[in-house]
Short mmCIF file of C-alpha atoms and ligand atoms in Angstrom, two decimals:
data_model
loop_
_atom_site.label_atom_id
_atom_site.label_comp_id
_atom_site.label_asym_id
_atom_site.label_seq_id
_atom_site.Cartn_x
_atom_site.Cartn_y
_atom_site.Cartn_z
CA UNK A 1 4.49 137.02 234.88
CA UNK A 2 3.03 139.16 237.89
CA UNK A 3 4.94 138.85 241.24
CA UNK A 4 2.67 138.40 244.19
CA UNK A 5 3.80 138.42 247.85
CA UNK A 6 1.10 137.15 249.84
CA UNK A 7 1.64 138.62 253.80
CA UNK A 8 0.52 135.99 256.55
CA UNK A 9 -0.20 132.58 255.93
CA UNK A 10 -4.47 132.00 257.37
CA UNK A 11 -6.86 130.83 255.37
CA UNK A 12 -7.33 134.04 253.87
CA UNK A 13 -3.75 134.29 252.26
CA UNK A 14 -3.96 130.87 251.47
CA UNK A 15 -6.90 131.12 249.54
CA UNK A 16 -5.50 134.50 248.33
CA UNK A 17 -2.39 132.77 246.87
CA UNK A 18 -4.34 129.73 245.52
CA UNK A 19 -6.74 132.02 243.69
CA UNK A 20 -3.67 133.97 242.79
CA UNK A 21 -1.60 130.95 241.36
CA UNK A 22 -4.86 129.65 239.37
CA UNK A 23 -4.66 132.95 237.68
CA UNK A 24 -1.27 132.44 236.83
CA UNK A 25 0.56 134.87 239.04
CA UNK A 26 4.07 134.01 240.52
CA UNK A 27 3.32 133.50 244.41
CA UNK A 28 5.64 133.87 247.13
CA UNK A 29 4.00 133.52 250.83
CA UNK A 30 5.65 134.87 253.80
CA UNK A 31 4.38 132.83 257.05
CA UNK A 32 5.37 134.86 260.27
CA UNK A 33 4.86 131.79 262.17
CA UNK A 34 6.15 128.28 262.00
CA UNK A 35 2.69 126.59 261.50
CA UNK A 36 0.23 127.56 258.44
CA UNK A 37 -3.40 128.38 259.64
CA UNK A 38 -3.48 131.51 261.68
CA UNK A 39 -5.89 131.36 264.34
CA UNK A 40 -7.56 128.80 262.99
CA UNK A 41 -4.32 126.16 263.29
CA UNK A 42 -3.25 122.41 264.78
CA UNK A 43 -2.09 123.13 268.19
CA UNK A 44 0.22 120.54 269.80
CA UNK A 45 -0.25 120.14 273.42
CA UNK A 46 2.08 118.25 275.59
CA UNK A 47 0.09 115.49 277.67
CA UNK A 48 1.78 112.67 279.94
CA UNK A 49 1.22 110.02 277.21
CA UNK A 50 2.86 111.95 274.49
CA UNK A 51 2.29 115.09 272.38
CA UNK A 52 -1.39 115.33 270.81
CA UNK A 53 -2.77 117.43 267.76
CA UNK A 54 -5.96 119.91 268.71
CA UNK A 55 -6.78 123.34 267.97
CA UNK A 56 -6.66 126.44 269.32
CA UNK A 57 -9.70 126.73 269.34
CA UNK A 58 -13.07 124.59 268.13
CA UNK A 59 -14.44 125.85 264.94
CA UNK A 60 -17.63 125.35 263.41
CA UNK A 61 -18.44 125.12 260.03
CA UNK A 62 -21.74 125.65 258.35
CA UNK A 63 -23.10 124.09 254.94
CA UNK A 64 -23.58 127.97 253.41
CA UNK A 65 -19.96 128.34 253.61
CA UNK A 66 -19.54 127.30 249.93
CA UNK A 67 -16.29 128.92 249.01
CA UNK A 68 -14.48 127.58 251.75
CA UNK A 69 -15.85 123.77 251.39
CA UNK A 70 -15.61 124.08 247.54
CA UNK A 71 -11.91 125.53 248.18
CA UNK A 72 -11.13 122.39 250.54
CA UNK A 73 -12.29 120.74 248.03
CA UNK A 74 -9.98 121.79 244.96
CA UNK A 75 -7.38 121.51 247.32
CA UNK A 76 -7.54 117.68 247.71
CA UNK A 77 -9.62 117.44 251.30
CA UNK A 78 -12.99 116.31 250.22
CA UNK A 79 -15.46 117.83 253.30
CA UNK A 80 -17.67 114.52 253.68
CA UNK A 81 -14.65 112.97 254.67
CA UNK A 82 -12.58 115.63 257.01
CA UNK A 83 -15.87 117.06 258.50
CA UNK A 84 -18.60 115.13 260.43
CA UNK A 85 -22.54 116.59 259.91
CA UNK A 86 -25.54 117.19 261.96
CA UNK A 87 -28.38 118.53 261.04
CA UNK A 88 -28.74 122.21 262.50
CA UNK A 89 -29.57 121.60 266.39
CA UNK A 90 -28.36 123.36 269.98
CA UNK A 91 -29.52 120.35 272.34
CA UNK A 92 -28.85 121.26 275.69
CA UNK A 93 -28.07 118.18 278.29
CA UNK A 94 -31.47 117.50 279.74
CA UNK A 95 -33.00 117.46 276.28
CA UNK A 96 -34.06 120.83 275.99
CA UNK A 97 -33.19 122.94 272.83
CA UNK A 98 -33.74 123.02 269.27
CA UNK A 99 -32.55 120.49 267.22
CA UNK A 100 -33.73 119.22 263.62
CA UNK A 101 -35.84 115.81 264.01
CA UNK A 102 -34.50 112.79 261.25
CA UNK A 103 -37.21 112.79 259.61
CA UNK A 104 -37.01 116.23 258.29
CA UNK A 105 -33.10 116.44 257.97
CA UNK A 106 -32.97 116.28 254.48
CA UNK A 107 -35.76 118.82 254.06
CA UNK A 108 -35.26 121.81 252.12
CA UNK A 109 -34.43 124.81 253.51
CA UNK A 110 -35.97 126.46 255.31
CA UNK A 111 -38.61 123.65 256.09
CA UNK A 112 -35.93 121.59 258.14
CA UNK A 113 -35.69 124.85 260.32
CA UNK A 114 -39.07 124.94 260.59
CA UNK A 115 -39.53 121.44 261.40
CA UNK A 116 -36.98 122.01 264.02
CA UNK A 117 -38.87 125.09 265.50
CA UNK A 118 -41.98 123.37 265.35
CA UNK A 119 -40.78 120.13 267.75
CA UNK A 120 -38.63 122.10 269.92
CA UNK A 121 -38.98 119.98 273.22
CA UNK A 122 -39.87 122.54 276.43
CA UNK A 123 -41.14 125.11 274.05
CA UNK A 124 -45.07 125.79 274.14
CA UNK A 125 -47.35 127.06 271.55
CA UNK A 126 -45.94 130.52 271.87
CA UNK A 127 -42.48 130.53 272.05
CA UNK A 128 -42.77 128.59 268.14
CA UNK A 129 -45.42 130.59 266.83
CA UNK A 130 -43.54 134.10 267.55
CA UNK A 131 -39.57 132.47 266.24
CA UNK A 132 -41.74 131.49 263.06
CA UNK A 133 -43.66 134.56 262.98
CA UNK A 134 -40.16 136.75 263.59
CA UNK A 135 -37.79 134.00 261.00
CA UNK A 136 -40.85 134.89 258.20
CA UNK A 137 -40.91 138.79 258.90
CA UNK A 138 -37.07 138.72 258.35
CA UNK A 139 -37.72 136.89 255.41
CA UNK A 140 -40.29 139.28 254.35
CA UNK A 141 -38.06 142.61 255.12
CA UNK A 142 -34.81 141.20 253.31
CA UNK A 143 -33.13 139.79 256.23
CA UNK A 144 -32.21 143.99 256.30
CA UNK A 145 -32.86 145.77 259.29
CA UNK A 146 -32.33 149.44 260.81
CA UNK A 147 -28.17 149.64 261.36
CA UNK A 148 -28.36 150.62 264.28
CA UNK A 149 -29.66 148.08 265.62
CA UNK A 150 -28.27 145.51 268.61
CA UNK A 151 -29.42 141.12 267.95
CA UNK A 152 -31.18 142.01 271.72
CA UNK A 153 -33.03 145.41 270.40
CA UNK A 154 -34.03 143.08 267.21
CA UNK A 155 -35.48 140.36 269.07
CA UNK A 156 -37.08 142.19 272.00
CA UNK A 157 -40.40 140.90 271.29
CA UNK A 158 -38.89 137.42 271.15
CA UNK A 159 -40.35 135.08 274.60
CA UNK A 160 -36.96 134.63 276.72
CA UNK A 161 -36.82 131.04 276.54
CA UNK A 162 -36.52 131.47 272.87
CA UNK A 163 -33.80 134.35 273.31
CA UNK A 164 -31.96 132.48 275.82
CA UNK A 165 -32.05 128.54 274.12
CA UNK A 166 -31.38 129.79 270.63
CA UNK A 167 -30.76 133.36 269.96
CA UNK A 168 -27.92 134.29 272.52
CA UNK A 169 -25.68 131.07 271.84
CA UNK A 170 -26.56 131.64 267.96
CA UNK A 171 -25.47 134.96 267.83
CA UNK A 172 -22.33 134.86 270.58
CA UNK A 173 -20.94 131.30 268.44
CA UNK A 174 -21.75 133.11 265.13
CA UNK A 175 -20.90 136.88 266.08
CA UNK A 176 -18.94 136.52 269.18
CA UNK A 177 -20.18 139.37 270.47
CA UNK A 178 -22.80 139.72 273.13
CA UNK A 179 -26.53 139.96 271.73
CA UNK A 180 -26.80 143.07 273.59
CA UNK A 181 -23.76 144.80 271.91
CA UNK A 182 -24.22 142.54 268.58
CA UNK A 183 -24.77 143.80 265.23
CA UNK A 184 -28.70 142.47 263.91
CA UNK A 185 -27.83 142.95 260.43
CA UNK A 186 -24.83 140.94 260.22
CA UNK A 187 -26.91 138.39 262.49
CA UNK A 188 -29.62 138.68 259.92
CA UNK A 189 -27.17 138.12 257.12
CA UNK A 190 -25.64 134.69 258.62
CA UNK A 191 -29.37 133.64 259.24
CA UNK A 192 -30.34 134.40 255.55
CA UNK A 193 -27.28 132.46 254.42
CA UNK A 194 -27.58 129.53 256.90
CA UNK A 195 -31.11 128.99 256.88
CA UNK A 196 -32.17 129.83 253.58
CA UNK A 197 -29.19 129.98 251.20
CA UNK A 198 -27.85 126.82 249.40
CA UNK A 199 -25.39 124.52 251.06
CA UNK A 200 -22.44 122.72 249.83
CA UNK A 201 -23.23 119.26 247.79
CA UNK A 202 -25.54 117.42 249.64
CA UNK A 203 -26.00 119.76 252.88
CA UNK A 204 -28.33 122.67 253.68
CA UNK A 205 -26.90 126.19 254.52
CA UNK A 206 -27.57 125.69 258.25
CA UNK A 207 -25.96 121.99 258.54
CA UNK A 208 -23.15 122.04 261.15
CA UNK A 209 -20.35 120.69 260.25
CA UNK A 210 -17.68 119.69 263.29
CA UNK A 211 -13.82 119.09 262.19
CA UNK A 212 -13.27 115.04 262.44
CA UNK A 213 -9.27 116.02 261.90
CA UNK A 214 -7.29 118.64 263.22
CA UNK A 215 -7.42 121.97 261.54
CA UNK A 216 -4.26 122.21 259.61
CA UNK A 217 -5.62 118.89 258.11
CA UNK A 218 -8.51 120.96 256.58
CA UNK A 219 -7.12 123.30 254.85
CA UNK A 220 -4.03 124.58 255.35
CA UNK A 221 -1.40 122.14 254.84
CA UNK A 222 -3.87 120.71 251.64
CA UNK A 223 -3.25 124.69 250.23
CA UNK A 224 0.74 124.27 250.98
CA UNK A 225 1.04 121.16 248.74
CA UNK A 226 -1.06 122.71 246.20
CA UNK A 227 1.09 125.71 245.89
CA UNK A 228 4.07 123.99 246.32
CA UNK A 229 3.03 121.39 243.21
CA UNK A 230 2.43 124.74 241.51
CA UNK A 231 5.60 126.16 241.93
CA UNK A 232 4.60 128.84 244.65
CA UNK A 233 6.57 129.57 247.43
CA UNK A 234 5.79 129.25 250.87
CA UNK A 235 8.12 130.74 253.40
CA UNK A 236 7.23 130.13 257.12
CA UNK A 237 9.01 131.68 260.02
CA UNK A 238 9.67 134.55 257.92
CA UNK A 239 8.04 137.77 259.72
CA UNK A 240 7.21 140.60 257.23
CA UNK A 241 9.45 143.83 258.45
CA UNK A 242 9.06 146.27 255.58
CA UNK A 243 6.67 147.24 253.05
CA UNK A 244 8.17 149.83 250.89
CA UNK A 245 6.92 151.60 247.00
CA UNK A 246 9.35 151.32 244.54
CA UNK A 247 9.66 152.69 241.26
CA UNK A 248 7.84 149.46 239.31
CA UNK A 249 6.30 148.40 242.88
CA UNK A 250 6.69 147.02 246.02
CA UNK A 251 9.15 145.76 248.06
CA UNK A 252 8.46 143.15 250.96
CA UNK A 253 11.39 143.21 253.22
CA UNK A 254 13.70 144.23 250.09
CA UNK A 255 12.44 141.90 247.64
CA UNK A 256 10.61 143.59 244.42
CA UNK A 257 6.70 142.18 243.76
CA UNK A 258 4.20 144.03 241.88
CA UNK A 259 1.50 143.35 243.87
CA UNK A 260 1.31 142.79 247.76
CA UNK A 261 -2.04 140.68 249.83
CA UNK A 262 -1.70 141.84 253.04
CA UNK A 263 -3.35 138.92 255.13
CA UNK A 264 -1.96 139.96 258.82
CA UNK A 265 -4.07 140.98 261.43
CA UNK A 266 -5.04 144.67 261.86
CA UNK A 267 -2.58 145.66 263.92
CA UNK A 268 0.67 144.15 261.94
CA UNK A 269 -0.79 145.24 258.93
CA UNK A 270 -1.04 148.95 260.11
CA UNK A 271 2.48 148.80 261.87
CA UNK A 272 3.61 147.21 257.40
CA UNK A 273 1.49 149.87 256.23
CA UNK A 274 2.19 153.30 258.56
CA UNK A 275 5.86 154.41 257.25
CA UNK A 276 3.59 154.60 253.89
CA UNK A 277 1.21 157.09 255.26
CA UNK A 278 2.42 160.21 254.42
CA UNK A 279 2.79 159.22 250.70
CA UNK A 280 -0.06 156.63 250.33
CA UNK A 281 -3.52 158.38 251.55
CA UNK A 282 -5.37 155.23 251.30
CA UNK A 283 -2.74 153.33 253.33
CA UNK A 284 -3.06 156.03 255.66
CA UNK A 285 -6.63 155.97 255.95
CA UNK A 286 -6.76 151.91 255.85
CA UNK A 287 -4.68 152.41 259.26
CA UNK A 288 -7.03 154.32 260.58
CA UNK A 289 -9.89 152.17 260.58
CA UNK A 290 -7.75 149.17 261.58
CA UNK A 291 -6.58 150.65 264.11
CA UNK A 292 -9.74 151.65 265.64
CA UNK A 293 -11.37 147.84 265.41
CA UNK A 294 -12.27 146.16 269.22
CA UNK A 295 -11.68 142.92 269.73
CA UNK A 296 -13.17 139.59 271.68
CA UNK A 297 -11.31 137.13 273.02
CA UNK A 298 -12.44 132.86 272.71
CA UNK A 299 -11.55 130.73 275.27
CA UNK A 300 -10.90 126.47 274.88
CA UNK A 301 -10.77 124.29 278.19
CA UNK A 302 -9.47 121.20 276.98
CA UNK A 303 -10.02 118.64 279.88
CA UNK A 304 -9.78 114.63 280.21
CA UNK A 305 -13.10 113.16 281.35
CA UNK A 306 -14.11 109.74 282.85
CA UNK A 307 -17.87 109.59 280.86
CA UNK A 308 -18.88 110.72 277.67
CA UNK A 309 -20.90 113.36 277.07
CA UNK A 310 -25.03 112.70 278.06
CA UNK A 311 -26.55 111.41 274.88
CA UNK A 312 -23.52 110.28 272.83
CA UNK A 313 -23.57 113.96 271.48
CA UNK A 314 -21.00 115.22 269.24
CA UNK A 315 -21.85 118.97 271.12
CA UNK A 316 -23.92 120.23 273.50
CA UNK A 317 -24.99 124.00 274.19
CA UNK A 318 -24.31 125.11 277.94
CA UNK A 319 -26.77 127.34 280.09
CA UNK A 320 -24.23 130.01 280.89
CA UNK A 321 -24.00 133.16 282.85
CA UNK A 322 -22.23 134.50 285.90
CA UNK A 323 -19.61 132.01 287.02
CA UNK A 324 -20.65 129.48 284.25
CA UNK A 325 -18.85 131.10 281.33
CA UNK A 326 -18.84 128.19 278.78
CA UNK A 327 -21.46 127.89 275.92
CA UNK A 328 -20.77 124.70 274.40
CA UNK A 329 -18.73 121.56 274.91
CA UNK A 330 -17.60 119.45 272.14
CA UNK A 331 -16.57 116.07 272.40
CA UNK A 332 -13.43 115.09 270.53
CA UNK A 333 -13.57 111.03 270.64
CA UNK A 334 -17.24 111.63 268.83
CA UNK A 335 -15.73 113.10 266.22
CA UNK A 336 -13.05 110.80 265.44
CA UNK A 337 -10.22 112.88 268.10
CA UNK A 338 -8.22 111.48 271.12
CA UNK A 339 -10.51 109.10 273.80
CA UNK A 340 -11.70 111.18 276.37
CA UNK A 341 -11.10 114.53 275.29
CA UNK A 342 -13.51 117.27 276.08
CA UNK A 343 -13.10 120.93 274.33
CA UNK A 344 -15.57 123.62 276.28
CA UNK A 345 -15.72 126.66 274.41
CA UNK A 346 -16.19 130.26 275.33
CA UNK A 347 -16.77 132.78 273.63
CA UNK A 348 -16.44 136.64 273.59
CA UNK A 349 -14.64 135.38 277.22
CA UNK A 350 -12.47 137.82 279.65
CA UNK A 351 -8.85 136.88 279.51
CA UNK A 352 -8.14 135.58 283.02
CA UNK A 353 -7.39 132.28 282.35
CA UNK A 354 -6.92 130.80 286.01
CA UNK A 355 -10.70 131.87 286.72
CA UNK A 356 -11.46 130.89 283.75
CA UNK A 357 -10.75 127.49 284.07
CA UNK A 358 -11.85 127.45 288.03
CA UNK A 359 -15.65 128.14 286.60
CA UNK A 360 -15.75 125.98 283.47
CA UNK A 361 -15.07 122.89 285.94
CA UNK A 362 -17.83 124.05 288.14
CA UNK A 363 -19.96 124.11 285.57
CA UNK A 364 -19.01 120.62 283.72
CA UNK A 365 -20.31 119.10 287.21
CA UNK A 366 -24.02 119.71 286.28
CA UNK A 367 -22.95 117.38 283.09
CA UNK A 368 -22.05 114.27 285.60
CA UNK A 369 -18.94 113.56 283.59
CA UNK A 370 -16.92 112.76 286.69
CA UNK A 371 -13.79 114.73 288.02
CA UNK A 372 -12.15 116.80 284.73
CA UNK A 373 -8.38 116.58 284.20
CA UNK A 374 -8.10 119.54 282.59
CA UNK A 375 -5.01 119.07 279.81
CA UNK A 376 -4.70 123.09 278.85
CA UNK A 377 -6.87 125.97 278.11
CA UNK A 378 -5.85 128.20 275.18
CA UNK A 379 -6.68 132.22 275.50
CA UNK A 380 -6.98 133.98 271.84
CA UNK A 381 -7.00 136.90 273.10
CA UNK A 382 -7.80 138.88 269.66
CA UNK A 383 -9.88 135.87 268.32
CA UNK A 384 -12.25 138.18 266.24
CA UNK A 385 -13.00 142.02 265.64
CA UNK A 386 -16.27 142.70 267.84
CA UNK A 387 -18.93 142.46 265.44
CA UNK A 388 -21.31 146.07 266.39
CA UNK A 389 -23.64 147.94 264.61
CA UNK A 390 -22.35 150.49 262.02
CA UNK A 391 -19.14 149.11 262.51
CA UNK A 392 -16.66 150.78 260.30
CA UNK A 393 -14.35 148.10 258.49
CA UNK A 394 -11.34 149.04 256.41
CA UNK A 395 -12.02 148.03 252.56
CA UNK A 396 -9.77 145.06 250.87
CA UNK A 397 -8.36 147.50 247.86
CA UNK A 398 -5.98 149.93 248.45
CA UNK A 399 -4.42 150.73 245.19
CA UNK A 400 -1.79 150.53 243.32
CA UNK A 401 -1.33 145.92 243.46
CA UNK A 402 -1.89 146.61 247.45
CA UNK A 403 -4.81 144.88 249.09
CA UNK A 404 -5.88 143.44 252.46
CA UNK A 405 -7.45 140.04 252.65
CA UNK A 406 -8.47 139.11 255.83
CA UNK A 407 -11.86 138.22 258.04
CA UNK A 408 -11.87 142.15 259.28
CA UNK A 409 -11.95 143.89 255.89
CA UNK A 410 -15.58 145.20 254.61
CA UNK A 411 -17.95 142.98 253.95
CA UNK A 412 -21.02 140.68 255.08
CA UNK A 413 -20.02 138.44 257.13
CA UNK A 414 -18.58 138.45 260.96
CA UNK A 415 -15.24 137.16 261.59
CA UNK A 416 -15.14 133.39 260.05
CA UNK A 417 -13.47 131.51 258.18
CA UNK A 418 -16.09 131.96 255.40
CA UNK A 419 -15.38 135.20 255.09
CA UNK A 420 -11.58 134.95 255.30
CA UNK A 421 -11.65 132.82 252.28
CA UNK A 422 -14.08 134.64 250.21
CA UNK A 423 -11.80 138.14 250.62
CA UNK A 424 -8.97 136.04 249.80
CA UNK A 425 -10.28 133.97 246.83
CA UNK A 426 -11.80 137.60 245.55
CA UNK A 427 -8.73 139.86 246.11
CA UNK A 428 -5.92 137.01 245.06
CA UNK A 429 -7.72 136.04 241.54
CA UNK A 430 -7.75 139.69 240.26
CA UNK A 431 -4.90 141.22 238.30
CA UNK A 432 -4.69 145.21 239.76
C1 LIG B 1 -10.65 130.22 269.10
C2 LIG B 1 -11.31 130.62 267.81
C3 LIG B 1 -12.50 130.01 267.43
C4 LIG B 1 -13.11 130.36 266.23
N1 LIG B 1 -14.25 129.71 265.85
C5 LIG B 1 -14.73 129.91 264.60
C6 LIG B 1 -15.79 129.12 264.11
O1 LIG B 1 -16.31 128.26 264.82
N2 LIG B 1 -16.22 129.31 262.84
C7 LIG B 1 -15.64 130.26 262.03
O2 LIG B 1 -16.03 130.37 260.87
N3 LIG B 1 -14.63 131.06 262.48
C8 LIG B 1 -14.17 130.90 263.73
N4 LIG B 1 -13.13 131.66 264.19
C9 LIG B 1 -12.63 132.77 263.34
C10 LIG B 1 -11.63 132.28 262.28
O3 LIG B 1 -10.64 131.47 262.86
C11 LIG B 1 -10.99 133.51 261.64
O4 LIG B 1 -12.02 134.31 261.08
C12 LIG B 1 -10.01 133.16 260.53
O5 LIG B 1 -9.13 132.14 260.90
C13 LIG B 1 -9.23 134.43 260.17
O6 LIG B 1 -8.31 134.14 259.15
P1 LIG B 1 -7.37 135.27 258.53
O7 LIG B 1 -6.58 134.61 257.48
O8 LIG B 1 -8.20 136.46 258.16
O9 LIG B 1 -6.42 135.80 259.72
P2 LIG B 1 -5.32 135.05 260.62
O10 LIG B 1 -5.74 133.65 260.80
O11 LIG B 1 -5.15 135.89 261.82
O12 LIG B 1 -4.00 135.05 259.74
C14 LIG B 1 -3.01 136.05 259.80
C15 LIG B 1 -1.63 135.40 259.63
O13 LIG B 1 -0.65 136.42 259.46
C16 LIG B 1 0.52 135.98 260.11
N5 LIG B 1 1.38 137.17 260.34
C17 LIG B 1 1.19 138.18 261.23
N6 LIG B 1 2.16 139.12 261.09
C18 LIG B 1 2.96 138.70 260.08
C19 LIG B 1 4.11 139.26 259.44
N7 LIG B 1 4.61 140.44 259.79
N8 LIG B 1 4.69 138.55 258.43
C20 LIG B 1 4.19 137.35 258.04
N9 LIG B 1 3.10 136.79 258.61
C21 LIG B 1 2.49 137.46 259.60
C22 LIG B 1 0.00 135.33 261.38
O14 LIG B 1 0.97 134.48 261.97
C23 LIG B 1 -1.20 134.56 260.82
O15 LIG B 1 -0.86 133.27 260.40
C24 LIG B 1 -12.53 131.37 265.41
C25 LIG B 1 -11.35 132.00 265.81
C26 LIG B 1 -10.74 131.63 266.99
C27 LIG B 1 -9.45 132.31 267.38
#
């Protein structure tokens, strides 16, 4: 029976060692950490009335990400249940923004889009006839685009209102990366997917869909009783050291495997994979590119407040800029979390958290939500790789049973969980 260590416990080496169990490989997972999930994991924060499960950080799921949902689902965490749907809409809080009208919610895509374009309140005549004109020349062109280009450079002749309601926050919650430094072809791929690719079961590709339990209810602890049940094993607090070739293999801190998923990030991957360099070209060059990836940091405010959020909404998008640095604000009690609880997200954020926090407050009181208690804010500093044009990302084979499965490795998609999964389920069901 093959032996397969799988390196770092996310969603992409879970899904790596589920794939690689269902094709009857001997798993072992090595979990540097004590809690599954990676950086998309429960977070226990310590309030005056007793711990409390969140995240570290609000995610966002979409109806195109079909491996992921269809993974949850084999795993025994049905998604109509664990995940709470809207139809694809960034309201802002005086009403403003696009959001899908009921009527056309179960519309196929890409009419509910259009639908949505078409009644965007505080848009005029022109601001929906150019997105539809723009949305049906993507279509036309492939959703492909010249490399090169930047989401700002792609949608220059876009009206700013549309840019700033829709584009920016769908590129910076999608990409998180700037427009102006953002790559428009992976933009244009998560567009094609969302708003004209098939969804899971009953949903379109752009439906949102907002976590209604905390993220190691998802997916990852589901994917540690499956393995378990299966006979895998799944070590946690047990940090990788060494990754050595041996005569039939590999050996992962001394133990013998014949083949290895590497699902760290980057840089602990590079610092497994360096003392192979000199023998191992494609480890050597794998480092390399690694090495050279950027990253952008996500920051979560969670705060107490005294009101709900205006209109009973789930989520709201947030005008930001200079001193207002949050883009959306999620409300936790809406979707089935702790009373109260407020989650303001920022993306591609600086890393001073004290400032941070100071300007997110300032700009909740536009929201009239009362005074915020704010309960902690969590800093990923490396929450994603910057997602630029022509970006060079190192590839998921390396040779010889050695792979990487991770969100960073090549491929389509920016830094989400969609993509984690669909390296992992790819690289862990194959036999080389
Ligand atoms: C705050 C935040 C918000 C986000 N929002 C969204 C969103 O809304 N939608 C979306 O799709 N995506 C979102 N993402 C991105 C998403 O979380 C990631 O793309 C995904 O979780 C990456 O998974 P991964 O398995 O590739 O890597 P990771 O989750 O980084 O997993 C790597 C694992 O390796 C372990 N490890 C490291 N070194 C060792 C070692 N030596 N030995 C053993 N184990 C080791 C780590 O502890 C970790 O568990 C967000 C990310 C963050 C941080």
């Amino acid at each position: 029976m093959t032996r397969t260590a799988v390196v770092g416990a996310g969603w992409a080496g879970l899904a790596a060692a589920v794939a690689a169990t269902e094709a009857g490989q001997h798993v072992t997972v090595f979990e540097a950490a004590r809690t599954l999930g990676g950086r998309a994991r429960t977070l226990m924060l310590d309030t005056p009335t007793g711990p409390l499960a969140v995240d570290n950080g609000q995610h966002i799921l979409i109806g195109a990400y079909t491996a992921t949902l269809g993974l949850m689902a084999r795993l025994g965490a049905p998604p109509e249940t664990v995940l709470h749907a809207l139809p694809l809409a960034l309201p802002f809080a005086n009403g403003t923004g696009l959001r899908t009208p009921t009527w056309a919610a179960r519309w196929p895509a890409p009419l509910d889009a259009l639908a949505a374009i078409a009644t965007t309140p505080g848009w005029g005549w022109r601001e929906k006839l150019s997105l539809t004109k723009a949305s049906l020349g993507w279509q036309f062109g492939g959703f492909h685009c010249d490399p090169q280009l930047t989401v700002a450079q792609l949608c220059v002749r876009l009206p700013t209102q549309v840019f700033q309601d829709l584009i920016e926050p769908l590129c910076v919650s999608a990409l998180n990366t700037a427009a102006h430094q953002a790559s428009a072809q992976v933009f244009l791929r998560v567009l094609k997917d969302a708003l004209f690719g098939a969804g899971h079961g009953p949903w379109n590709g752009a439906t949102l869909l907002l976590p209604r339990v905390p993220l190691g209810q998802l997916l990852p602890e589901p994917a540690q009783r499956w393995l378990q049940a299966r006979g895998a094993q799944v070590h946690t607090g047990r940090r990788v050291g060494t990754l050595l070739a041996s005569a039939s293999g590999w050996l992962v801190d001394g133990e013998p495997f014949d083949r290895v998923l590497l699902a760290t990030p980057p840089g602990a991957s590079a610092r497994l994979l360096e003392p192979l360099a000199q023998h191992f070209p494609a480890a050597a060059a794998w480092t390399a590119q690694a090495q050279a990836l950027r990253f952008e940091a996500i920051a979560t405010v969670y705060a107490l407040a005294q009101r709900p959020l205006p209109q009973g909404a789930a989520m709201l998008a947030l005008r930001h800029g200079p001193g207002a640095p949050a883009q959306f604000v999620f409300d936790k009690a809406a979707l089935g979390g702790p009373k109260d609880l407020l989650a303001f997200v920022v993306s591609a954020s600086g890393n001073d958290r004290e400032r941070l926090q100071a300007d997110v407050l300032t700009q909740a009181q536009a929201l009239g939500l009362g005074p915020l208690n704010v309960l902690q804010t969590v800093v990923e500093k490396r929450a994603t790789f910057a997602c630029t044009p022509q970006l060079q990302r190192p590839p998921s084979h390396m040779g010889n049973g050695l792979w990487a499965v991770a969100d960073f490795v090549a491929g389509p998609y920016p830094a989400t969980l969609e993509g984690a999964v669909r390296c992992g389920l790819a690289a862990g069901a194959r036999s080389d």
